[in-house]
């Protein structure tokens, strides 16, 4: 089974969490694109979606699923999104697709975070995947210096402008043993919009595509 087939299996498995008449929180990335394909089969039965990126919004609207502004929605039953890494306590690194800030906002609005992954995303310790940090452009150098003090090796993501008009620093060489604390610390640096650690609000359900089918945890 290819990695994309495992992503597809996880994306389609998330359909069972979608309730009729609801507005669905939709993440960003290649695994979520499979979920959006699956959601098309239910599009007459849902009110619409709140999206975490311009890319997902375009994809949803193309297949006729109405996309609501997050400000119009008081709560969401579920938020379905992928991850770049996830540890055994369901803390995640996200933001490989640069959508981390909007992803964190939609995740915060939702009651339940359904994480859809292939089997390459599970790790014991977060940090092998470089940790994305969305930064206000004028703070780039200052934030980078602060990240070095935390033991990381920040790299500017060339050519990347987020949907919010900001830039991304990818922090290499971190061994993240206390994800909640690191999330708070990095979010506290002036000029950081958000860090791609999802620990204070981790995943509630993980659907992992594997060669033997989808494993739920
Ligand atoms: C985008 C994300 C994605 O969820 C993450 O990068 C996983 O992507 P994919 O499903 O393509 O492997 O956080 O900002």
PDB file of N, CA and C in Angstrom, residues 70-129:
ATOM      1  N   UNK A  70     -15.240  31.770   9.946  1.00  0.00           N
ATOM      2  CA  UNK A  70     -15.188  31.251  11.326  1.00  0.00           C
ATOM      3  C   UNK A  70     -15.954  32.159  12.287  1.00  0.00           C
ATOM      4  N   UNK A  71     -16.041  33.448  11.973  1.00  0.00           N
ATOM      5  CA  UNK A  71     -16.745  34.383  12.862  1.00  0.00           C
ATOM      6  C   UNK A  71     -18.260  34.180  12.853  1.00  0.00           C
ATOM      7  N   UNK A  72     -18.759  33.470  11.862  1.00  0.00           N
ATOM      8  CA  UNK A  72     -20.209  33.246  11.775  1.00  0.00           C
ATOM      9  C   UNK A  72     -20.639  32.017  12.564  1.00  0.00           C
ATOM     10  N   UNK A  73     -19.677  31.270  13.090  1.00  0.00           N
ATOM     11  CA  UNK A  73     -19.973  29.953  13.660  1.00  0.00           C
ATOM     12  C   UNK A  73     -19.586  29.914  15.137  1.00  0.00           C
ATOM     13  N   UNK A  74     -20.555  29.593  15.995  1.00  0.00           N
ATOM     14  CA  UNK A  74     -20.270  29.594  17.444  1.00  0.00           C
ATOM     15  C   UNK A  74     -19.531  28.336  17.880  1.00  0.00           C
ATOM     16  N   UNK A  75     -19.840  27.217  17.244  1.00  0.00           N
ATOM     17  CA  UNK A  75     -19.126  25.985  17.597  1.00  0.00           C
ATOM     18  C   UNK A  75     -19.187  25.004  16.428  1.00  0.00           C
ATOM     19  N   UNK A  76     -18.279  24.072  16.465  1.00  0.00           N
ATOM     20  CA  UNK A  76     -18.234  23.015  15.447  1.00  0.00           C
ATOM     21  C   UNK A  76     -18.178  21.693  16.189  1.00  0.00           C
ATOM     22  N   UNK A  77     -18.863  20.673  15.680  1.00  0.00           N
ATOM     23  CA  UNK A  77     -18.785  19.355  16.324  1.00  0.00           C
ATOM     24  C   UNK A  77     -17.387  18.777  16.149  1.00  0.00           C
ATOM     25  N   UNK A  78     -16.901  18.861  14.929  1.00  0.00           N
ATOM     26  CA  UNK A  78     -15.598  18.220  14.647  1.00  0.00           C
ATOM     27  C   UNK A  78     -14.707  19.108  13.784  1.00  0.00           C
ATOM     28  N   UNK A  79     -13.424  18.875  13.954  1.00  0.00           N
ATOM     29  CA  UNK A  79     -12.406  19.451  13.062  1.00  0.00           C
ATOM     30  C   UNK A  79     -11.568  18.276  12.555  1.00  0.00           C
ATOM     31  N   UNK A  80     -11.456  18.135  11.262  1.00  0.00           N
ATOM     32  CA  UNK A  80     -10.704  17.013  10.676  1.00  0.00           C
ATOM     33  C   UNK A  80      -9.446  17.566  10.015  1.00  0.00           C
ATOM     34  N   UNK A  81      -8.303  17.090  10.458  1.00  0.00           N
ATOM     35  CA  UNK A  81      -7.052  17.586   9.886  1.00  0.00           C
ATOM     36  C   UNK A  81      -5.952  16.535  10.004  1.00  0.00           C
ATOM     37  N   UNK A  82      -4.911  16.716   9.226  1.00  0.00           N
ATOM     38  CA  UNK A  82      -3.747  15.838   9.255  1.00  0.00           C
ATOM     39  C   UNK A  82      -2.729  16.316  10.273  1.00  0.00           C
ATOM     40  N   UNK A  83      -1.552  15.726  10.226  1.00  0.00           N
ATOM     41  CA  UNK A  83      -0.453  16.136  11.111  1.00  0.00           C
ATOM     42  C   UNK A  83       0.860  15.766  10.442  1.00  0.00           C
ATOM     43  N   UNK A  84       1.903  16.459  10.842  1.00  0.00           N
ATOM     44  CA  UNK A  84       3.244  16.113  10.347  1.00  0.00           C
ATOM     45  C   UNK A  84       3.908  15.098  11.263  1.00  0.00           C
ATOM     46  N   UNK A  85       3.624  15.204  12.560  1.00  0.00           N
ATOM     47  CA  UNK A  85       4.070  14.201  13.541  1.00  0.00           C
ATOM     48  C   UNK A  85       3.035  14.152  14.657  1.00  0.00           C
ATOM     49  N   UNK A  86       2.883  12.982  15.250  1.00  0.00           N
ATOM     50  CA  UNK A  86       1.993  12.850  16.422  1.00  0.00           C
ATOM     51  C   UNK A  86       2.633  11.857  17.389  1.00  0.00           C
ATOM     52  N   UNK A  87       2.606  12.209  18.676  1.00  0.00           N
ATOM     53  CA  UNK A  87       3.252  11.336  19.679  1.00  0.00           C
ATOM     54  C   UNK A  87       2.193  10.487  20.414  1.00  0.00           C
ATOM     55  N   UNK A  88       2.610   9.623  21.321  1.00  0.00           N
ATOM     56  CA  UNK A  88       1.632   8.719  21.952  1.00  0.00           C
ATOM     57  C   UNK A  88       0.562   9.426  22.802  1.00  0.00           C
ATOM     58  N   UNK A  89       0.811  10.689  23.204  1.00  0.00           N
ATOM     59  CA  UNK A  89      -0.242  11.400  23.951  1.00  0.00           C
ATOM     60  C   UNK A  89      -1.018  12.369  23.048  1.00  0.00           C
ATOM     61  N   UNK A  90      -0.901  12.147  21.746  1.00  0.00           N
ATOM     62  CA  UNK A  90      -1.666  12.909  20.749  1.00  0.00           C
ATOM     63  C   UNK A  90      -1.309  14.386  20.655  1.00  0.00           C
ATOM     64  N   UNK A  91      -0.095  14.744  21.092  1.00  0.00           N
ATOM     65  CA  UNK A  91       0.437  16.075  20.784  1.00  0.00           C
ATOM     66  C   UNK A  91       0.946  16.012  19.341  1.00  0.00           C
ATOM     67  N   UNK A  92       0.779  17.111  18.629  1.00  0.00           N
ATOM     68  CA  UNK A  92       1.143  17.084  17.201  1.00  0.00           C
ATOM     69  C   UNK A  92       2.063  18.231  16.803  1.00  0.00           C
ATOM     70  N   UNK A  93       2.858  17.971  15.773  1.00  0.00           N
ATOM     71  CA  UNK A  93       3.478  19.050  15.006  1.00  0.00           C
ATOM     72  C   UNK A  93       2.665  19.187  13.728  1.00  0.00           C
ATOM     73  N   UNK A  94       2.261  20.441  13.439  1.00  0.00           N
ATOM     74  CA  UNK A  94       1.527  20.734  12.218  1.00  0.00           C
ATOM     75  C   UNK A  94       2.102  22.006  11.587  1.00  0.00           C
ATOM     76  N   UNK A  95       1.720  22.238  10.356  1.00  0.00           N
ATOM     77  CA  UNK A  95       2.171  23.462   9.697  1.00  0.00           C
ATOM     78  C   UNK A  95       3.111  23.221   8.541  1.00  0.00           C
ATOM     79  N   UNK A  96       3.282  21.932   8.195  1.00  0.00           N
ATOM     80  CA  UNK A  96       4.089  21.631   7.008  1.00  0.00           C
ATOM     81  C   UNK A  96       3.533  22.336   5.773  1.00  0.00           C
ATOM     82  N   UNK A  97       2.231  22.559   5.773  1.00  0.00           N
ATOM     83  CA  UNK A  97       1.593  23.263   4.653  1.00  0.00           C
ATOM     84  C   UNK A  97       1.388  24.738   4.933  1.00  0.00           C
ATOM     85  N   UNK A  98       1.986  25.232   6.008  1.00  0.00           N
ATOM     86  CA  UNK A  98       1.982  26.667   6.366  1.00  0.00           C
ATOM     87  C   UNK A  98       0.619  27.197   6.816  1.00  0.00           C
ATOM     88  N   UNK A  99      -0.309  26.288   7.122  1.00  0.00           N
ATOM     89  CA  UNK A  99      -1.657  26.746   7.491  1.00  0.00           C
ATOM     90  C   UNK A  99      -1.888  26.700   9.005  1.00  0.00           C
ATOM     91  N   UNK A 100      -0.810  26.630   9.788  1.00  0.00           N
ATOM     92  CA  UNK A 100      -0.928  26.321  11.217  1.00  0.00           C
ATOM     93  C   UNK A 100      -1.815  27.265  12.005  1.00  0.00           C
ATOM     94  N   UNK A 101      -1.758  28.566  11.720  1.00  0.00           N
ATOM     95  CA  UNK A 101      -2.525  29.506  12.555  1.00  0.00           C
ATOM     96  C   UNK A 101      -4.025  29.319  12.353  1.00  0.00           C
ATOM     97  N   UNK A 102      -4.445  29.252  11.105  1.00  0.00           N
ATOM     98  CA  UNK A 102      -5.882  29.057  10.867  1.00  0.00           C
ATOM     99  C   UNK A 102      -6.312  27.664  11.342  1.00  0.00           C
ATOM    100  N   UNK A 103      -5.402  26.703  11.216  1.00  0.00           N
ATOM    101  CA  UNK A 103      -5.725  25.356  11.715  1.00  0.00           C
ATOM    102  C   UNK A 103      -5.955  25.402  13.223  1.00  0.00           C
ATOM    103  N   UNK A 104      -5.122  26.161  13.914  1.00  0.00           N
ATOM    104  CA  UNK A 104      -5.275  26.217  15.368  1.00  0.00           C
ATOM    105  C   UNK A 104      -6.571  26.914  15.754  1.00  0.00           C
ATOM    106  N   UNK A 105      -6.947  27.912  14.979  1.00  0.00           N
ATOM    107  CA  UNK A 105      -8.198  28.629  15.277  1.00  0.00           C
ATOM    108  C   UNK A 105      -9.400  27.702  15.074  1.00  0.00           C
ATOM    109  N   UNK A 106      -9.438  27.010  13.946  1.00  0.00           N
ATOM    110  CA  UNK A 106     -10.606  26.144  13.686  1.00  0.00           C
ATOM    111  C   UNK A 106     -10.626  24.986  14.689  1.00  0.00           C
ATOM    112  N   UNK A 107      -9.445  24.467  15.016  1.00  0.00           N
ATOM    113  CA  UNK A 107      -9.386  23.397  16.028  1.00  0.00           C
ATOM    114  C   UNK A 107      -9.924  23.890  17.371  1.00  0.00           C
ATOM    115  N   UNK A 108      -9.634  25.143  17.704  1.00  0.00           N
ATOM    116  CA  UNK A 108     -10.091  25.692  18.987  1.00  0.00           C
ATOM    117  C   UNK A 108     -11.614  25.818  19.036  1.00  0.00           C
ATOM    118  N   UNK A 109     -12.212  26.090  17.898  1.00  0.00           N
ATOM    119  CA  UNK A 109     -13.677  26.255  17.857  1.00  0.00           C
ATOM    120  C   UNK A 109     -14.381  24.900  17.980  1.00  0.00           C
ATOM    121  N   UNK A 110     -13.694  23.836  17.564  1.00  0.00           N
ATOM    122  CA  UNK A 110     -14.338  22.513  17.464  1.00  0.00           C
ATOM    123  C   UNK A 110     -14.349  21.760  18.796  1.00  0.00           C
ATOM    124  N   UNK A 111     -15.398  20.968  18.960  1.00  0.00           N
ATOM    125  CA  UNK A 111     -15.503  20.106  20.151  1.00  0.00           C
ATOM    126  C   UNK A 111     -14.495  18.961  20.079  1.00  0.00           C
ATOM    127  N   UNK A 112     -14.314  18.420  18.869  1.00  0.00           N
ATOM    128  CA  UNK A 112     -13.508  17.203  18.732  1.00  0.00           C
ATOM    129  C   UNK A 112     -12.533  17.346  17.562  1.00  0.00           C
ATOM    130  N   UNK A 113     -11.268  17.032  17.814  1.00  0.00           N
ATOM    131  CA  UNK A 113     -10.248  17.070  16.755  1.00  0.00           C
ATOM    132  C   UNK A 113     -10.033  15.637  16.272  1.00  0.00           C
ATOM    133  N   UNK A 114     -10.376  15.389  15.015  1.00  0.00           N
ATOM    134  CA  UNK A 114     -10.155  14.078  14.401  1.00  0.00           C
ATOM    135  C   UNK A 114      -8.890  14.190  13.547  1.00  0.00           C
ATOM    136  N   UNK A 115      -7.848  13.503  13.962  1.00  0.00           N
ATOM    137  CA  UNK A 115      -6.570  13.588  13.244  1.00  0.00           C
ATOM    138  C   UNK A 115      -6.444  12.420  12.274  1.00  0.00           C
ATOM    139  N   UNK A 116      -6.212  12.726  11.018  1.00  0.00           N
ATOM    140  CA  UNK A 116      -6.117  11.678   9.990  1.00  0.00           C
ATOM    141  C   UNK A 116      -4.674  11.640   9.470  1.00  0.00           C
ATOM    142  N   UNK A 117      -4.082  10.463   9.583  1.00  0.00           N
ATOM    143  CA  UNK A 117      -2.655  10.332   9.232  1.00  0.00           C
ATOM    144  C   UNK A 117      -2.393   8.997   8.522  1.00  0.00           C
ATOM    145  N   UNK A 118      -1.259   8.958   7.857  1.00  0.00           N
ATOM    146  CA  UNK A 118      -0.728   7.667   7.417  1.00  0.00           C
ATOM    147  C   UNK A 118       0.280   7.217   8.462  1.00  0.00           C
ATOM    148  N   UNK A 119       0.758   5.983   8.320  1.00  0.00           N
ATOM    149  CA  UNK A 119       1.551   5.406   9.413  1.00  0.00           C
ATOM    150  C   UNK A 119       2.982   5.928   9.518  1.00  0.00           C
ATOM    151  N   UNK A 120       3.352   6.894   8.671  1.00  0.00           N
ATOM    152  CA  UNK A 120       4.686   7.499   8.813  1.00  0.00           C
ATOM    153  C   UNK A 120       4.693   8.637   9.834  1.00  0.00           C
ATOM    154  N   UNK A 121       3.514   9.042  10.313  1.00  0.00           N
ATOM    155  CA  UNK A 121       3.439  10.265  11.126  1.00  0.00           C
ATOM    156  C   UNK A 121       3.587  10.014  12.623  1.00  0.00           C
ATOM    157  N   UNK A 122       3.477   8.739  13.034  1.00  0.00           N
ATOM    158  CA  UNK A 122       3.570   8.435  14.474  1.00  0.00           C
ATOM    159  C   UNK A 122       5.024   8.409  14.919  1.00  0.00           C
ATOM    160  N   UNK A 123       5.311   9.114  16.014  1.00  0.00           N
ATOM    161  CA  UNK A 123       6.680   9.141  16.556  1.00  0.00           C
ATOM    162  C   UNK A 123       6.608   9.004  18.075  1.00  0.00           C
ATOM    163  N   UNK A 124       7.719   8.615  18.686  1.00  0.00           N
ATOM    164  CA  UNK A 124       7.765   8.582  20.155  1.00  0.00           C
ATOM    165  C   UNK A 124       8.016   9.979  20.718  1.00  0.00           C
ATOM    166  N   UNK A 125       8.923  10.696  20.079  1.00  0.00           N
ATOM    167  CA  UNK A 125       9.264  12.051  20.539  1.00  0.00           C
ATOM    168  C   UNK A 125       9.148  13.008  19.360  1.00  0.00           C
ATOM    169  N   UNK A 126       8.399  14.094  19.564  1.00  0.00           N
ATOM    170  CA  UNK A 126       8.240  15.089  18.500  1.00  0.00           C
ATOM    171  C   UNK A 126       9.547  15.839  18.247  1.00  0.00           C
ATOM    172  N   UNK A 127       9.775  16.227  17.013  1.00  0.00           N
ATOM    173  CA  UNK A 127      10.897  17.119  16.738  1.00  0.00           C
ATOM    174  C   UNK A 127      11.757  16.731  15.560  1.00  0.00           C
ATOM    175  N   UNK A 128      11.597  15.513  15.085  1.00  0.00           N
ATOM    176  CA  UNK A 128      12.372  15.169  13.891  1.00  0.00           C
ATOM    177  C   UNK A 128      11.874  15.983  12.688  1.00  0.00           C
ATOM    178  N   UNK A 129      10.554  16.173  12.627  1.00  0.00           N
ATOM    179  CA  UNK A 129       9.999  17.079  11.613  1.00  0.00           C
ATOM    180  C   UNK A 129      10.255  18.504  12.106  1.00  0.00           C
TER     181      UNK A 129
END
